[in-house]
Amino acid sequence: MNSAFSLFSFFFLFAITTAADISSDRAALVTLRAAVGGRSLLWNLTQTSPCSWNGVFCNGNRVTMLRFPGMGLSGSLPLGLGNLTQLQTLSLRFNALTGPIPSDFANLVNLRNLYLHGNFFSGEIPDFVFTLQNLVRLNLGSNNFSGVISPKFNNLTRLSSLFLDDNHFTGSIPDFDVPPLELFNVSNNRLNGSIPERFSRLDKSVFAGNSLCGKPLEPCPGTEGGKDDKKEKLSGGAIAGIVIGSLIGVLLILLILFLLCRKKRGGANDSNGVAPAKQVEAVAVAPREKSGDSENNAGASNSAVATAAAPQFVGKNGRSLVFFGNVNKPFDLEELLRASAEVLGKGTFGTTYKATMDTGMSVAVKRLKDVDAREDEFREKIGQVGKMVHENLVPLRGYYFSRDEKLIVYDYMPMGSLSALLHANNGAGRTPLNWETRSAIALSAARGIAYLHSHGPASSHGNIKSSNILLTKSYEARVSDFGLAYLALPTSTPNRISGYRAPEVTDARKVSQKADVYSFGIMLLELLTGKAPTHSSFNEEGVDLPKWVLSVVQEEWNNEVFDVELLRYQNVEEEMVKLLQLALECTAQHPDKRPSMDVVASRIQEICNSSLEKDGVSQQNYSADSGAPHA
């Protein structure tokens, strides 16, 4: 009897405690609603449990997740949220909240993800933040926080992402030793001093807008390669040795130049009958690549201007530009060489120029490098590429071949590449890309690649990446550089496309269709997340996109995956998730588990159709409000 009574008492007390817990959680949320403007949090307060309220997620009858991104919340956070002791994720990003972080946040001991970026929070980071031992992701970017960056971040031993960008932090960057820290950004603050060694391999953009020095930025004053510039005084004998050695070196250089001039004079006409012609100077605009196969120069300075040689050989013995199709020759090689030329980018297969003729016509000209093909082989392969005609492929118009010079001529795409559109301008004045535009780009690119897989000479592209997806004035995607991987030397490409390369690819000239699908999947993830993939040729840390997305999705926090510019389009969240799932299928480790490009294009079409079937008024509203280009 006593045993039964004890058991009954236990369950009775447990029920009372559980009810008290959810009641406490509810009270905290009601306090929040009253403090930040109840109009945005349209909750039915007649409901006893808050677990069905918009943005509130529960587990075991306790609130474990709050998601209120971009909901127009204003005012300061009240005391009381600290009562949500089982809270694991709190997202208040992109609102208009002010004031400090409430002191009772110290009670949120189970908090793993805290996203406060895009508000007006101010003050120093309070010490209690460094007691939240379970924090994995902390984003305080784009606020008004000030003070120094505390070395107490080292107390957060599980922290993997720390974003402190666009604030007013001063002082230096502490030498963090938090082992799992993978993502880090302190750009646009008031920091100074040297960058700790552990961050030397990060992209320089995460330190921009400060007075910092050291790798990956310029060396600190008084140092060279990490060593003090103060060197021991050289002896007289050492100085004499340096002078004599320099003189000998100058004489050797003069001798080599003399021999080279004699050799050039004696062999002015090579076996291909090609002679030097007038050199055309070109302005190299590095910051924003605008053509296919140009690597991501988004982080370059807009003042990076240099001169470079445009294609500088004219044909003899019948050699000239060869055009595809039965069309009148629009220009000849002489006209091309007289054209003003602008360097668009240097990529995997060579340098690409924008050439503008005297008539005003513009074309893109690529000077190929590392091409290991005889003339007959080159003509055959490039001829097959020239026959590929599809509305989502960049048209290949012609080519020029000699022993020393190999040029191919494309239509010029005025809006540049997808890579530049996503990454080249992330500051003020950037035009955000809406869902309609991104999904249309994904669809048109998929159609172009699917066409190549069914009609191409080698049946695969071999070098799919966002810088090879070019855009028309209406933001329609056209795929570039198809077929060129099969003309290049095997050593010219593997490392350069590491962020997009399928795990099974060892020879860049032998890329299967399923490997193309993998690369396209990476590009889809890039399009959805706004993050650039790992790219070893720039020595960037980058992001392993499939791994990162899976790690976030497994925690059922899909909204944290998407680019912040997409978060306002909540009426198409289901479609965004479907495209994300398709991207993950495309990047499956085993090739047999990846869908074909025909299937990929068909599924993207279904996703786009589903978006269009949503409320038409809502579609018009989000397109107009975003200020984004329309596809």
PDB file of N, CA and C in Angstrom, residues 510-603:
ATOM      1  N   LYS A 510      39.521  13.151 -67.114  1.00  0.00           N
ATOM      2  CA  LYS A 510      38.640  11.983 -67.103  1.00  0.00           C
ATOM      3  C   LYS A 510      37.571  12.175 -66.025  1.00  0.00           C
ATOM      4  N   VAL A 511      36.673  13.094 -66.325  1.00  0.00           N
ATOM      5  CA  VAL A 511      35.605  13.422 -65.388  1.00  0.00           C
ATOM      6  C   VAL A 511      34.304  12.827 -65.911  1.00  0.00           C
ATOM      7  N   SER A 512      33.687  11.976 -65.125  1.00  0.00           N
ATOM      8  CA  SER A 512      32.459  11.316 -65.553  1.00  0.00           C
ATOM      9  C   SER A 512      31.265  12.258 -65.407  1.00  0.00           C
ATOM     10  N   GLN A 513      30.133  11.841 -65.957  1.00  0.00           N
ATOM     11  CA  GLN A 513      28.914  12.629 -65.803  1.00  0.00           C
ATOM     12  C   GLN A 513      28.501  12.711 -64.347  1.00  0.00           C
ATOM     13  N   LYS A 514      28.682  11.636 -63.592  1.00  0.00           N
ATOM     14  CA  LYS A 514      28.315  11.656 -62.175  1.00  0.00           C
ATOM     15  C   LYS A 514      29.249  12.585 -61.372  1.00  0.00           C
ATOM     16  N   ALA A 515      30.489  12.734 -61.849  1.00  0.00           N
ATOM     17  CA  ALA A 515      31.386  13.705 -61.213  1.00  0.00           C
ATOM     18  C   ALA A 515      30.925  15.125 -61.520  1.00  0.00           C
ATOM     19  N   ASP A 516      30.419  15.345 -62.733  1.00  0.00           N
ATOM     20  CA  ASP A 516      29.799  16.636 -63.064  1.00  0.00           C
ATOM     21  C   ASP A 516      28.627  16.929 -62.137  1.00  0.00           C
ATOM     22  N   VAL A 517      27.826  15.901 -61.858  1.00  0.00           N
ATOM     23  CA  VAL A 517      26.664  16.073 -60.978  1.00  0.00           C
ATOM     24  C   VAL A 517      27.124  16.511 -59.588  1.00  0.00           C
ATOM     25  N   TYR A 518      28.216  15.918 -59.108  1.00  0.00           N
ATOM     26  CA  TYR A 518      28.765  16.306 -57.807  1.00  0.00           C
ATOM     27  C   TYR A 518      29.137  17.791 -57.816  1.00  0.00           C
ATOM     28  N   SER A 519      29.873  18.219 -58.854  1.00  0.00           N
ATOM     29  CA  SER A 519      30.285  19.626 -58.948  1.00  0.00           C
ATOM     30  C   SER A 519      29.072  20.541 -59.009  1.00  0.00           C
ATOM     31  N   PHE A 520      28.042  20.125 -59.750  1.00  0.00           N
ATOM     32  CA  PHE A 520      26.831  20.927 -59.836  1.00  0.00           C
ATOM     33  C   PHE A 520      26.149  21.003 -58.462  1.00  0.00           C
ATOM     34  N   GLY A 521      26.181  19.914 -57.701  1.00  0.00           N
ATOM     35  CA  GLY A 521      25.610  19.921 -56.356  1.00  0.00           C
ATOM     36  C   GLY A 521      26.316  20.906 -55.446  1.00  0.00           C
ATOM     37  N   ILE A 522      27.648  20.981 -55.554  1.00  0.00           N
ATOM     38  CA  ILE A 522      28.402  21.967 -54.777  1.00  0.00           C
ATOM     39  C   ILE A 522      27.958  23.373 -55.160  1.00  0.00           C
ATOM     40  N   MET A 523      27.784  23.586 -56.475  1.00  0.00           N
ATOM     41  CA  MET A 523      27.345  24.899 -56.940  1.00  0.00           C
ATOM     42  C   MET A 523      25.956  25.246 -56.401  1.00  0.00           C
ATOM     43  N   LEU A 524      25.057  24.254 -56.325  1.00  0.00           N
ATOM     44  CA  LEU A 524      23.732  24.491 -55.749  1.00  0.00           C
ATOM     45  C   LEU A 524      23.841  24.892 -54.271  1.00  0.00           C
ATOM     46  N   LEU A 525      24.701  24.190 -53.528  1.00  0.00           N
ATOM     47  CA  LEU A 525      24.903  24.543 -52.120  1.00  0.00           C
ATOM     48  C   LEU A 525      25.454  25.956 -51.993  1.00  0.00           C
ATOM     49  N   GLU A 526      26.362  26.316 -52.885  1.00  0.00           N
ATOM     50  CA  GLU A 526      26.915  27.665 -52.894  1.00  0.00           C
ATOM     51  C   GLU A 526      25.811  28.695 -53.165  1.00  0.00           C
ATOM     52  N   LEU A 527      24.923  28.375 -54.098  1.00  0.00           N
ATOM     53  CA  LEU A 527      23.827  29.261 -54.467  1.00  0.00           C
ATOM     54  C   LEU A 527      22.859  29.450 -53.306  1.00  0.00           C
ATOM     55  N   LEU A 528      22.624  28.387 -52.530  1.00  0.00           N
ATOM     56  CA  LEU A 528      21.662  28.440 -51.431  1.00  0.00           C
ATOM     57  C   LEU A 528      22.239  29.024 -50.150  1.00  0.00           C
ATOM     58  N   THR A 529      23.523  28.749 -49.891  1.00  0.00           N
ATOM     59  CA  THR A 529      24.132  29.197 -48.632  1.00  0.00           C
ATOM     60  C   THR A 529      24.840  30.528 -48.750  1.00  0.00           C
ATOM     61  N   GLY A 530      25.236  30.893 -49.979  1.00  0.00           N
ATOM     62  CA  GLY A 530      26.024  32.103 -50.164  1.00  0.00           C
ATOM     63  C   GLY A 530      27.466  31.938 -49.776  1.00  0.00           C
ATOM     64  N   LYS A 531      27.879  30.719 -49.425  1.00  0.00           N
ATOM     65  CA  LYS A 531      29.252  30.450 -49.007  1.00  0.00           C
ATOM     66  C   LYS A 531      30.047  29.855 -50.163  1.00  0.00           C
ATOM     67  N   ALA A 532      31.306  30.268 -50.284  1.00  0.00           N
ATOM     68  CA  ALA A 532      32.183  29.703 -51.306  1.00  0.00           C
ATOM     69  C   ALA A 532      32.792  28.402 -50.787  1.00  0.00           C
ATOM     70  N   PRO A 533      32.941  27.393 -51.641  1.00  0.00           N
ATOM     71  CA  PRO A 533      33.541  26.127 -51.192  1.00  0.00           C
ATOM     72  C   PRO A 533      35.045  26.253 -51.035  1.00  0.00           C
ATOM     73  N   THR A 534      35.623  25.260 -50.398  1.00  0.00           N
ATOM     74  CA  THR A 534      37.069  25.208 -50.226  1.00  0.00           C
ATOM     75  C   THR A 534      37.751  25.313 -51.574  1.00  0.00           C
ATOM     76  N   HIS A 535      38.809  26.129 -51.637  1.00  0.00           N
ATOM     77  CA  HIS A 535      39.492  26.331 -52.909  1.00  0.00           C
ATOM     78  C   HIS A 535      40.994  26.409 -52.634  1.00  0.00           C
ATOM     79  N   SER A 536      41.714  25.309 -52.801  1.00  0.00           N
ATOM     80  CA  SER A 536      43.094  25.215 -52.354  1.00  0.00           C
ATOM     81  C   SER A 536      44.043  26.102 -53.140  1.00  0.00           C
ATOM     82  N   SER A 537      43.711  26.448 -54.380  1.00  0.00           N
ATOM     83  CA  SER A 537      44.639  27.235 -55.181  1.00  0.00           C
ATOM     84  C   SER A 537      44.814  28.639 -54.626  1.00  0.00           C
ATOM     85  N   PHE A 538      43.892  29.084 -53.753  1.00  0.00           N
ATOM     86  CA  PHE A 538      44.023  30.381 -53.125  1.00  0.00           C
ATOM     87  C   PHE A 538      44.464  30.262 -51.674  1.00  0.00           C
ATOM     88  N   ASN A 539      44.795  29.049 -51.249  1.00  0.00           N
ATOM     89  CA  ASN A 539      45.201  28.798 -49.870  1.00  0.00           C
ATOM     90  C   ASN A 539      44.158  29.299 -48.880  1.00  0.00           C
ATOM     91  N   GLU A 540      42.891  29.129 -49.244  1.00  0.00           N
ATOM     92  CA  GLU A 540      41.818  29.559 -48.370  1.00  0.00           C
ATOM     93  C   GLU A 540      41.345  28.396 -47.501  1.00  0.00           C
ATOM     94  N   GLU A 541      40.897  28.748 -46.318  1.00  0.00           N
ATOM     95  CA  GLU A 541      40.265  27.737 -45.484  1.00  0.00           C
ATOM     96  C   GLU A 541      38.980  27.270 -46.157  1.00  0.00           C
ATOM     97  N   GLY A 542      38.188  28.262 -46.642  1.00  0.00           N
ATOM     98  CA  GLY A 542      36.956  27.919 -47.340  1.00  0.00           C
ATOM     99  C   GLY A 542      36.013  27.119 -46.448  1.00  0.00           C
ATOM    100  N   VAL A 543      35.013  26.533 -47.072  1.00  0.00           N
ATOM    101  CA  VAL A 543      34.034  25.730 -46.351  1.00  0.00           C
ATOM    102  C   VAL A 543      33.821  24.425 -47.106  1.00  0.00           C
ATOM    103  N   ASP A 544      33.910  23.308 -46.404  1.00  0.00           N
ATOM    104  CA  ASP A 544      33.524  22.029 -46.996  1.00  0.00           C
ATOM    105  C   ASP A 544      32.000  22.015 -46.983  1.00  0.00           C
ATOM    106  N   LEU A 545      31.404  22.473 -48.079  1.00  0.00           N
ATOM    107  CA  LEU A 545      29.969  22.751 -48.074  1.00  0.00           C
ATOM    108  C   LEU A 545      29.105  21.537 -47.721  1.00  0.00           C
ATOM    109  N   PRO A 546      29.284  20.353 -48.358  1.00  0.00           N
ATOM    110  CA  PRO A 546      28.425  19.227 -47.978  1.00  0.00           C
ATOM    111  C   PRO A 546      28.549  18.867 -46.503  1.00  0.00           C
ATOM    112  N   LYS A 547      29.765  18.867 -46.000  1.00  0.00           N
ATOM    113  CA  LYS A 547      29.979  18.511 -44.599  1.00  0.00           C
ATOM    114  C   LYS A 547      29.330  19.537 -43.672  1.00  0.00           C
ATOM    115  N   TRP A 548      29.517  20.817 -43.996  1.00  0.00           N
ATOM    116  CA  TRP A 548      28.949  21.872 -43.153  1.00  0.00           C
ATOM    117  C   TRP A 548      27.430  21.829 -43.173  1.00  0.00           C
ATOM    118  N   VAL A 549      26.827  21.698 -44.353  1.00  0.00           N
ATOM    119  CA  VAL A 549      25.372  21.668 -44.459  1.00  0.00           C
ATOM    120  C   VAL A 549      24.801  20.478 -43.698  1.00  0.00           C
ATOM    121  N   LEU A 550      25.409  19.311 -43.859  1.00  0.00           N
ATOM    122  CA  LEU A 550      24.918  18.123 -43.156  1.00  0.00           C
ATOM    123  C   LEU A 550      24.992  18.302 -41.651  1.00  0.00           C
ATOM    124  N   SER A 551      26.054  18.931 -41.169  1.00  0.00           N
ATOM    125  CA  SER A 551      26.208  19.109 -39.721  1.00  0.00           C
ATOM    126  C   SER A 551      25.116  20.017 -39.166  1.00  0.00           C
ATOM    127  N   VAL A 552      24.698  21.003 -39.951  1.00  0.00           N
ATOM    128  CA  VAL A 552      23.653  21.914 -39.488  1.00  0.00           C
ATOM    129  C   VAL A 552      22.273  21.276 -39.633  1.00  0.00           C
ATOM    130  N   VAL A 553      22.031  20.613 -40.765  1.00  0.00           N
ATOM    131  CA  VAL A 553      20.729  20.010 -41.025  1.00  0.00           C
ATOM    132  C   VAL A 553      20.431  18.901 -40.023  1.00  0.00           C
ATOM    133  N   GLN A 554      21.470  18.177 -39.611  1.00  0.00           N
ATOM    134  CA  GLN A 554      21.249  17.094 -38.657  1.00  0.00           C
ATOM    135  C   GLN A 554      20.703  17.607 -37.335  1.00  0.00           C
ATOM    136  N   GLU A 555      20.934  18.881 -37.056  1.00  0.00           N
ATOM    137  CA  GLU A 555      20.388  19.471 -35.836  1.00  0.00           C
ATOM    138  C   GLU A 555      19.029  20.113 -36.091  1.00  0.00           C
ATOM    139  N   GLU A 556      18.436  19.806 -37.244  1.00  0.00           N
ATOM    140  CA  GLU A 556      17.106  20.290 -37.599  1.00  0.00           C
ATOM    141  C   GLU A 556      17.038  21.813 -37.524  1.00  0.00           C
ATOM    142  N   TRP A 557      18.057  22.436 -38.064  1.00  0.00           N
ATOM    143  CA  TRP A 557      18.122  23.896 -38.043  1.00  0.00           C
ATOM    144  C   TRP A 557      18.393  24.375 -39.460  1.00  0.00           C
ATOM    145  N   ASN A 558      17.449  24.037 -40.363  1.00  0.00           N
ATOM    146  CA  ASN A 558      17.651  24.295 -41.780  1.00  0.00           C
ATOM    147  C   ASN A 558      17.812  25.763 -42.111  1.00  0.00           C
ATOM    148  N   ASN A 559      17.113  26.634 -41.401  1.00  0.00           N
ATOM    149  CA  ASN A 559      17.177  28.055 -41.728  1.00  0.00           C
ATOM    150  C   ASN A 559      18.583  28.617 -41.573  1.00  0.00           C
ATOM    151  N   GLU A 560      19.384  28.024 -40.690  1.00  0.00           N
ATOM    152  CA  GLU A 560      20.745  28.502 -40.527  1.00  0.00           C
ATOM    153  C   GLU A 560      21.622  28.152 -41.724  1.00  0.00           C
ATOM    154  N   VAL A 561      21.161  27.261 -42.579  1.00  0.00           N
ATOM    155  CA  VAL A 561      21.923  26.875 -43.768  1.00  0.00           C
ATOM    156  C   VAL A 561      21.828  27.949 -44.837  1.00  0.00           C
ATOM    157  N   PHE A 562      20.670  28.563 -44.998  1.00  0.00           N
ATOM    158  CA  PHE A 562      20.426  29.411 -46.150  1.00  0.00           C
ATOM    159  C   PHE A 562      21.089  30.779 -46.017  1.00  0.00           C
ATOM    160  N   ASP A 563      21.458  31.320 -47.169  1.00  0.00           N
ATOM    161  CA  ASP A 563      21.981  32.674 -47.249  1.00  0.00           C
ATOM    162  C   ASP A 563      20.969  33.621 -46.600  1.00  0.00           C
ATOM    163  N   VAL A 564      21.474  34.598 -45.854  1.00  0.00           N
ATOM    164  CA  VAL A 564      20.576  35.513 -45.134  1.00  0.00           C
ATOM    165  C   VAL A 564      19.648  36.252 -46.088  1.00  0.00           C
ATOM    166  N   GLU A 565      20.064  36.418 -47.351  1.00  0.00           N
ATOM    167  CA  GLU A 565      19.218  37.127 -48.313  1.00  0.00           C
ATOM    168  C   GLU A 565      17.978  36.320 -48.695  1.00  0.00           C
ATOM    169  N   LEU A 566      17.976  35.015 -48.368  1.00  0.00           N
ATOM    170  CA  LEU A 566      16.832  34.168 -48.694  1.00  0.00           C
ATOM    171  C   LEU A 566      15.840  34.030 -47.544  1.00  0.00           C
ATOM    172  N   LEU A 567      16.244  34.466 -46.359  1.00  0.00           N
ATOM    173  CA  LEU A 567      15.430  34.183 -45.176  1.00  0.00           C
ATOM    174  C   LEU A 567      14.125  34.970 -45.140  1.00  0.00           C
ATOM    175  N   ARG A 568      14.023  36.036 -45.936  1.00  0.00           N
ATOM    176  CA  ARG A 568      12.782  36.817 -45.921  1.00  0.00           C
ATOM    177  C   ARG A 568      11.665  36.123 -46.695  1.00  0.00           C
ATOM    178  N   TYR A 569      12.008  35.112 -47.504  1.00  0.00           N
ATOM    179  CA  TYR A 569      11.009  34.480 -48.362  1.00  0.00           C
ATOM    180  C   TYR A 569      10.464  33.213 -47.692  1.00  0.00           C
ATOM    181  N   GLN A 570       9.731  33.416 -46.584  1.00  0.00           N
ATOM    182  CA  GLN A 570       9.269  32.272 -45.801  1.00  0.00           C
ATOM    183  C   GLN A 570       8.169  31.495 -46.501  1.00  0.00           C
ATOM    184  N   ASN A 571       7.528  32.095 -47.503  1.00  0.00           N
ATOM    185  CA  ASN A 571       6.458  31.375 -48.194  1.00  0.00           C
ATOM    186  C   ASN A 571       7.000  30.315 -49.149  1.00  0.00           C
ATOM    187  N   VAL A 572       8.312  30.336 -49.417  1.00  0.00           N
ATOM    188  CA  VAL A 572       8.906  29.316 -50.295  1.00  0.00           C
ATOM    189  C   VAL A 572       9.968  28.505 -49.547  1.00  0.00           C
ATOM    190  N   GLU A 573       9.862  28.480 -48.218  1.00  0.00           N
ATOM    191  CA  GLU A 573      10.843  27.734 -47.431  1.00  0.00           C
ATOM    192  C   GLU A 573      10.837  26.255 -47.797  1.00  0.00           C
ATOM    193  N   GLU A 574       9.665  25.704 -48.077  1.00  0.00           N
ATOM    194  CA  GLU A 574       9.576  24.297 -48.457  1.00  0.00           C
ATOM    195  C   GLU A 574      10.348  24.028 -49.744  1.00  0.00           C
ATOM    196  N   GLU A 575      10.245  24.941 -50.707  1.00  0.00           N
ATOM    197  CA  GLU A 575      10.958  24.774 -51.977  1.00  0.00           C
ATOM    198  C   GLU A 575      12.469  24.900 -51.773  1.00  0.00           C
ATOM    199  N   MET A 576      12.883  25.815 -50.900  1.00  0.00           N
ATOM    200  CA  MET A 576      14.313  25.964 -50.624  1.00  0.00           C
ATOM    201  C   MET A 576      14.877  24.696 -49.995  1.00  0.00           C
ATOM    202  N   VAL A 577      14.120  24.112 -49.088  1.00  0.00           N
ATOM    203  CA  VAL A 577      14.561  22.872 -48.440  1.00  0.00           C
ATOM    204  C   VAL A 577      14.651  21.739 -49.471  1.00  0.00           C
ATOM    205  N   LYS A 578      13.692  21.678 -50.391  1.00  0.00           N
ATOM    206  CA  LYS A 578      13.728  20.642 -51.424  1.00  0.00           C
ATOM    207  C   LYS A 578      14.957  20.784 -52.318  1.00  0.00           C
ATOM    208  N   LEU A 579      15.306  22.021 -52.671  1.00  0.00           N
ATOM    209  CA  LEU A 579      16.496  22.231 -53.493  1.00  0.00           C
ATOM    210  C   LEU A 579      17.758  21.892 -52.710  1.00  0.00           C
ATOM    211  N   LEU A 580      17.742  22.180 -51.408  1.00  0.00           N
ATOM    212  CA  LEU A 580      18.871  21.813 -50.553  1.00  0.00           C
ATOM    213  C   LEU A 580      19.029  20.294 -50.493  1.00  0.00           C
ATOM    214  N   GLN A 581      17.925  19.583 -50.361  1.00  0.00           N
ATOM    215  CA  GLN A 581      17.973  18.116 -50.333  1.00  0.00           C
ATOM    216  C   GLN A 581      18.506  17.560 -51.652  1.00  0.00           C
ATOM    217  N   LEU A 582      18.086  18.147 -52.763  1.00  0.00           N
ATOM    218  CA  LEU A 582      18.578  17.712 -54.063  1.00  0.00           C
ATOM    219  C   LEU A 582      20.087  17.951 -54.177  1.00  0.00           C
ATOM    220  N   ALA A 583      20.558  19.087 -53.687  1.00  0.00           N
ATOM    221  CA  ALA A 583      21.995  19.377 -53.715  1.00  0.00           C
ATOM    222  C   ALA A 583      22.780  18.342 -52.925  1.00  0.00           C
ATOM    223  N   LEU A 584      22.243  17.929 -51.781  1.00  0.00           N
ATOM    224  CA  LEU A 584      22.932  16.922 -50.967  1.00  0.00           C
ATOM    225  C   LEU A 584      22.940  15.562 -51.663  1.00  0.00           C
ATOM    226  N   GLU A 585      21.868  15.238 -52.391  1.00  0.00           N
ATOM    227  CA  GLU A 585      21.866  13.998 -53.175  1.00  0.00           C
ATOM    228  C   GLU A 585      22.924  14.051 -54.264  1.00  0.00           C
ATOM    229  N   CYS A 586      23.070  15.208 -54.890  1.00  0.00           N
ATOM    230  CA  CYS A 586      24.072  15.361 -55.950  1.00  0.00           C
ATOM    231  C   CYS A 586      25.493  15.193 -55.416  1.00  0.00           C
ATOM    232  N   THR A 587      25.722  15.550 -54.155  1.00  0.00           N
ATOM    233  CA  THR A 587      27.064  15.483 -53.573  1.00  0.00           C
ATOM    234  C   THR A 587      27.279  14.220 -52.745  1.00  0.00           C
ATOM    235  N   ALA A 588      26.487  13.202 -52.999  1.00  0.00           N
ATOM    236  CA  ALA A 588      26.711  11.913 -52.328  1.00  0.00           C
ATOM    237  C   ALA A 588      28.117  11.411 -52.641  1.00  0.00           C
ATOM    238  N   GLN A 589      28.746  10.775 -51.673  1.00  0.00           N
ATOM    239  CA  GLN A 589      30.125  10.322 -51.859  1.00  0.00           C
ATOM    240  C   GLN A 589      30.243   9.260 -52.943  1.00  0.00           C
ATOM    241  N   HIS A 590      29.273   8.361 -53.021  1.00  0.00           N
ATOM    242  CA  HIS A 590      29.337   7.297 -54.015  1.00  0.00           C
ATOM    243  C   HIS A 590      28.625   7.746 -55.289  1.00  0.00           C
ATOM    244  N   PRO A 591      29.287   7.653 -56.453  1.00  0.00           N
ATOM    245  CA  PRO A 591      28.694   8.150 -57.707  1.00  0.00           C
ATOM    246  C   PRO A 591      27.346   7.527 -58.037  1.00  0.00           C
ATOM    247  N   ASP A 592      27.158   6.248 -57.737  1.00  0.00           N
ATOM    248  CA  ASP A 592      25.906   5.579 -58.096  1.00  0.00           C
ATOM    249  C   ASP A 592      24.700   6.132 -57.357  1.00  0.00           C
ATOM    250  N   LYS A 593      24.933   6.834 -56.253  1.00  0.00           N
ATOM    251  CA  LYS A 593      23.827   7.377 -55.476  1.00  0.00           C
ATOM    252  C   LYS A 593      23.422   8.777 -55.945  1.00  0.00           C
ATOM    253  N   ARG A 594      24.153   9.308 -56.910  1.00  0.00           N
ATOM    254  CA  ARG A 594      23.825  10.641 -57.428  1.00  0.00           C
ATOM    255  C   ARG A 594      22.840  10.518 -58.587  1.00  0.00           C
ATOM    256  N   PRO A 595      21.876  11.428 -58.686  1.00  0.00           N
ATOM    257  CA  PRO A 595      20.945  11.396 -59.820  1.00  0.00           C
ATOM    258  C   PRO A 595      21.638  11.862 -61.096  1.00  0.00           C
ATOM    259  N   SER A 596      21.035  11.576 -62.243  1.00  0.00           N
ATOM    260  CA  SER A 596      21.551  12.081 -63.517  1.00  0.00           C
ATOM    261  C   SER A 596      21.159  13.545 -63.669  1.00  0.00           C
ATOM    262  N   MET A 597      21.829  14.257 -64.593  1.00  0.00           N
ATOM    263  CA  MET A 597      21.510  15.666 -64.788  1.00  0.00           C
ATOM    264  C   MET A 597      20.117  15.845 -65.365  1.00  0.00           C
ATOM    265  N   ASP A 598      19.632  14.899 -66.153  1.00  0.00           N
ATOM    266  CA  ASP A 598      18.249  14.988 -66.647  1.00  0.00           C
ATOM    267  C   ASP A 598      17.267  14.995 -65.481  1.00  0.00           C
ATOM    268  N   VAL A 599      17.511  14.104 -64.526  1.00  0.00           N
ATOM    269  CA  VAL A 599      16.644  14.029 -63.345  1.00  0.00           C
ATOM    270  C   VAL A 599      16.782  15.303 -62.511  1.00  0.00           C
ATOM    271  N   VAL A 600      18.007  15.782 -62.373  1.00  0.00           N
ATOM    272  CA  VAL A 600      18.238  17.004 -61.599  1.00  0.00           C
ATOM    273  C   VAL A 600      17.468  18.174 -62.209  1.00  0.00           C
ATOM    274  N   ALA A 601      17.591  18.344 -63.535  1.00  0.00           N
ATOM    275  CA  ALA A 601      16.897  19.447 -64.204  1.00  0.00           C
ATOM    276  C   ALA A 601      15.386  19.318 -64.043  1.00  0.00           C
ATOM    277  N   SER A 602      14.866  18.097 -64.143  1.00  0.00           N
ATOM    278  CA  SER A 602      13.431  17.871 -64.003  1.00  0.00           C
ATOM    279  C   SER A 602      12.947  18.223 -62.598  1.00  0.00           C
ATOM    280  N   ARG A 603      13.715  17.848 -61.587  1.00  0.00           N
ATOM    281  CA  ARG A 603      13.303  18.122 -60.211  1.00  0.00           C
ATOM    282  C   ARG A 603      13.389  19.617 -59.884  1.00  0.00           C
TER     283      ARG A 603
END
